XYZ file of C-alpha atoms in Angstrom:
285
model
C 75.592 52.576 7.177
C 74.986 50.751 3.866
C 78.246 48.858 4.256
C 77.169 47.511 7.659
C 73.847 46.202 6.304
C 75.536 44.408 3.402
C 78.057 42.743 5.719
C 75.330 41.515 8.091
C 73.389 40.037 5.164
C 76.470 38.188 3.927
C 77.145 36.846 7.420
C 73.535 35.587 7.745
C 73.728 33.885 4.346
C 76.982 32.143 5.328
C 75.444 31.054 8.628
C 72.454 29.494 6.928
C 74.374 27.802 4.144
C 75.592 24.809 6.258
C 72.040 23.883 7.255
C 70.861 24.091 3.665
C 73.793 22.029 2.541
C 73.000 19.489 5.228
C 69.350 19.272 4.109
C 70.440 18.802 0.522
C 72.837 16.053 1.564
C 70.149 14.281 3.531
C 67.738 14.506 0.595
C 70.438 13.112 -1.671
C 71.095 10.245 0.723
C 67.382 9.412 0.909
C 67.084 9.466 -2.856
C 70.129 7.219 -3.212
C 68.821 4.828 -0.628
C 65.449 4.705 -2.321
C 66.996 4.178 -5.747
C 69.221 1.421 -4.424
C 68.215 -1.838 -6.175
C 68.127 -4.017 -3.064
C 66.205 -1.543 -0.944
C 63.804 -0.851 -3.808
C 63.161 -4.566 -4.116
C 62.306 -4.939 -0.429
C 60.172 -1.789 -0.467
C 58.120 -2.958 -3.462
C 57.823 -6.449 -1.989
C 56.533 -4.993 1.260
C 53.945 -2.955 -0.632
C 52.809 -6.022 -2.555
C 52.428 -8.015 0.652
C 50.364 -5.268 2.266
C 48.181 -4.966 -0.827
C 47.773 -8.726 -0.941
C 46.658 -8.874 2.667
C 44.186 -6.077 2.054
C 42.741 -7.922 -0.959
C 42.241 -11.131 0.970
C 40.646 -9.240 3.858
C 38.278 -7.462 1.471
C 37.309 -10.751 -0.152
C 36.691 -12.362 3.240
C 34.632 -9.375 4.361
C 32.525 -9.516 1.211
C 31.979 -13.243 1.734
C 30.811 -12.659 5.310
C 28.580 -9.793 4.179
C 26.839 -11.866 1.496
C 26.549 -14.802 3.884
C 24.787 -12.489 6.314
C 22.392 -11.407 3.556
C 21.542 -15.024 2.736
C 21.160 -16.039 6.380
C 18.884 -13.068 7.065
C 16.731 -13.966 4.067
C 16.374 -17.528 5.373
C 15.676 -16.189 8.878
C 12.968 -13.922 7.433
C 11.287 -16.875 5.715
C 11.478 -18.962 8.900
C 10.055 -16.137 10.994
C 7.208 -15.623 8.520
C 6.369 -19.349 8.624
C 6.291 -19.411 12.427
C 4.186 -16.234 12.460
C 1.690 -17.753 10.025
C 1.483 -21.021 11.962
C 0.947 -19.147 15.214
C -1.825 -16.957 13.835
C -3.495 -19.970 12.201
C -3.388 -21.880 15.478
C -4.881 -18.997 17.456
C -7.677 -18.405 14.938
C -8.482 -21.971 13.947
C -8.025 -23.721 17.293
C -9.384 -20.996 19.562
C -12.529 -23.003 20.276
C -10.528 -25.595 22.235
C -9.035 -23.162 24.758
C -11.973 -23.444 27.164
C -11.509 -27.213 27.318
C -7.739 -27.282 27.847
C -7.655 -26.224 31.475
C -4.329 -24.396 31.025
C -3.017 -21.312 29.249
C 0.415 -22.813 28.633
C -0.294 -23.690 25.012
C -1.853 -20.352 24.054
C 0.874 -18.498 25.968
C 3.620 -20.300 24.067
C 1.860 -19.576 20.768
C 1.543 -15.862 21.524
C 5.218 -15.701 22.498
C 6.235 -17.285 19.203
C 3.945 -14.957 17.228
C 5.483 -11.850 18.802
C 9.082 -13.019 18.485
C 8.648 -14.254 14.905
C 7.273 -10.836 13.898
C 10.334 -9.195 15.466
C 12.590 -11.657 13.654
C 11.122 -10.603 10.300
C 11.756 -6.929 11.095
C 15.262 -7.511 12.438
C 16.268 -9.472 9.343
C 15.869 -6.257 7.321
C 17.678 -4.341 10.059
C 20.624 -6.742 9.838
C 20.790 -6.472 6.045
C 20.916 -2.671 6.231
C 23.652 -2.796 8.858
C 25.699 -5.179 6.708
C 25.215 -3.163 3.506
C 26.093 0.174 5.111
C 28.723 -1.395 7.405
C 27.373 0.361 10.486
C 28.985 -1.178 13.545
C 26.336 0.290 15.844
C 23.525 -1.360 13.866
C 25.367 -4.678 13.756
C 25.927 -4.610 17.512
C 22.261 -3.768 18.158
C 21.225 -6.515 15.755
C 23.407 -9.050 17.561
C 21.993 -8.168 21.004
C 18.348 -8.247 19.878
C 18.805 -11.469 17.921
C 20.396 -13.096 20.962
C 17.428 -12.110 23.154
C 14.960 -13.383 20.554
C 16.978 -16.587 20.218
C 16.538 -17.279 23.933
C 12.826 -16.381 23.805
C 12.047 -18.551 20.780
C 14.002 -21.435 22.228
C 11.975 -21.196 25.449
C 8.737 -20.926 23.463
C 9.590 -24.004 21.429
C 10.475 -25.971 24.552
C 7.222 -24.879 26.220
C 5.351 -26.215 23.201
C 6.898 -29.636 23.708
C 6.308 -29.507 27.473
C 2.647 -28.726 26.898
C 2.492 -31.517 24.326
C 3.326 -34.029 27.049
C 0.961 -32.576 29.661
C -2.093 -31.983 27.499
C -3.643 -35.418 28.058
C -3.168 -35.208 31.827
C -5.077 -31.951 32.290
C -7.609 -32.091 29.459
C -9.630 -35.095 30.654
C -10.253 -33.611 34.093
C -11.063 -30.169 32.677
C -13.458 -31.550 30.071
C -15.385 -33.535 32.682
C -15.682 -30.502 34.969
C -16.739 -28.165 32.137
C -19.571 -30.487 31.079
C -21.492 -29.526 34.229
C -21.540 -25.879 33.067
C -22.862 -26.646 29.584
C -25.906 -24.477 28.887
C -25.639 -22.734 32.276
C -26.266 -19.004 32.612
C -23.084 -16.956 32.214
C -21.142 -19.926 30.785
C -21.733 -19.228 27.134
C -18.045 -19.601 26.251
C -17.989 -23.165 27.603
C -21.208 -24.032 25.770
C -19.842 -22.676 22.492
C -16.523 -24.458 23.004
C -18.277 -27.805 23.400
C -20.612 -27.234 20.449
C -17.860 -26.133 18.061
C -15.554 -28.945 19.193
C -18.192 -31.645 18.725
C -19.393 -30.289 15.377
C -15.977 -29.729 13.817
C -14.255 -32.830 15.163
C -17.363 -35.035 14.819
C -17.190 -36.331 18.369
C -19.429 -36.413 21.435
C -18.667 -36.316 25.153
C -15.289 -36.926 26.711
C -14.785 -40.599 25.924
C -18.334 -41.565 24.900
C -21.653 -39.864 24.253
C -22.950 -41.462 27.450
C -20.811 -38.940 29.352
C -23.642 -36.470 28.831
C -26.165 -36.909 31.586
C -29.723 -36.333 30.470
C -30.326 -34.674 27.101
C -27.486 -34.878 24.599
C -26.434 -31.593 22.927
C -27.588 -31.030 19.386
C -23.958 -30.634 18.310
C -23.490 -34.376 18.902
C -26.043 -35.290 16.242
C -24.930 -36.186 12.754
C -25.827 -33.584 10.150
C -27.455 -36.132 7.847
C -30.633 -35.811 9.905
C -32.815 -32.703 9.809
C -34.755 -33.612 12.929
C -32.470 -33.584 15.972
C -35.150 -34.495 18.506
C -34.845 -38.289 18.112
C -31.056 -37.993 18.257
C -31.140 -36.082 21.530
C -33.809 -38.220 23.192
C -32.850 -41.631 21.813
C -29.225 -41.564 20.654
C -27.982 -44.468 18.548
C -24.731 -45.072 16.637
C -26.663 -44.290 13.449
C -27.691 -40.734 14.376
C -24.957 -39.554 16.760
C -21.188 -39.194 16.842
C -19.958 -42.191 18.771
C -16.286 -41.333 19.304
C -15.349 -39.245 22.337
C -13.675 -35.854 21.982
C -10.763 -36.449 24.370
C -8.551 -38.528 22.086
C -9.286 -36.477 18.968
C -8.676 -33.157 20.712
C -5.540 -34.389 22.476
C -4.011 -35.650 19.235
C -4.893 -32.402 17.476
C -3.272 -30.258 20.155
C -0.226 -32.508 20.385
C 0.331 -32.336 16.630
C -0.024 -28.558 16.556
C 2.261 -28.147 19.563
C 4.878 -30.346 17.892
C 4.763 -28.347 14.642
C 4.931 -24.960 16.343
C 7.587 -26.075 18.816
C 9.774 -27.546 16.077
C 9.390 -24.407 13.951
C 10.406 -22.192 16.860
C 13.478 -24.293 17.616
C 14.538 -24.374 13.933
C 14.285 -20.594 13.649
C 16.231 -20.262 16.908
C 19.005 -22.377 15.389
C 19.009 -20.199 12.258
C 19.445 -17.147 14.473
C 22.782 -18.571 15.605
C 24.158 -18.099 12.081
C 22.878 -14.525 12.057
C 24.715 -13.839 15.309
C 27.930 -15.432 14.029
C 27.985 -13.462 10.762
C 27.056 -10.161 12.428
C 29.806 -10.608 15.031
C 32.371 -11.494 12.348
C 31.425 -8.531 10.181
C 31.493 -6.238 13.216
C 35.114 -7.209 13.916
C 36.170 -6.787 10.267
C 34.826 -3.252 9.922
C 37.486 -0.720 10.981
């Protein structure tokens, strides 16, 4: 019984020995091939090429990343400027709205205020996505920036469109609103006229004679303490002679030009943000 077991073990060892010898031969061949001078040269050259490509790709990626940081910083500054201009226009020029006869100007300003605030927030969002190399954040940033780009471009164009139409609508609206001055329930129109005439030092639409009957106290120059003579017997010495139409039109046109140009400039800056975010998105594996 013991003799049979020993013989079977020897037979199994002999059966396995060719495969082991074959594996050893293959390992020896691989080692020889690897240690061969020519093959070693090509192998090391290939590794150097791959490492070189990886270095250049890393350098390019870092360049795009830092460019995105810089562009987002500039976009943030541009968005903050547009936001400040929009808020200043709404607060400081709100008294003219009742005399414009259209909501196009105020609508364009509110659009630019909202989009510029979003631009400031998204600039931080884009920087985080670039620093952490999150493809999802970069893709979201690209989509939102594209939508804001279209919105700000439209808002800037609307500002220029309103700039050309302001003189056409304002004269008719100012003449029609004069009939409601001092009327019951028309306090907003009365205040709009008073603030406009006091701040811009003007009276009437084109001349103080546009007021029929008694002239508003807001038309009188502030150098006089008694406004009664000014209202009953207006003269160039005690009343604002220049009409409000030209002054108001020029003021609105200038503000519309500034806000419209700012919106278009920021929209152009957003293009660079989209380019860098798209490039970085494709470089991240």
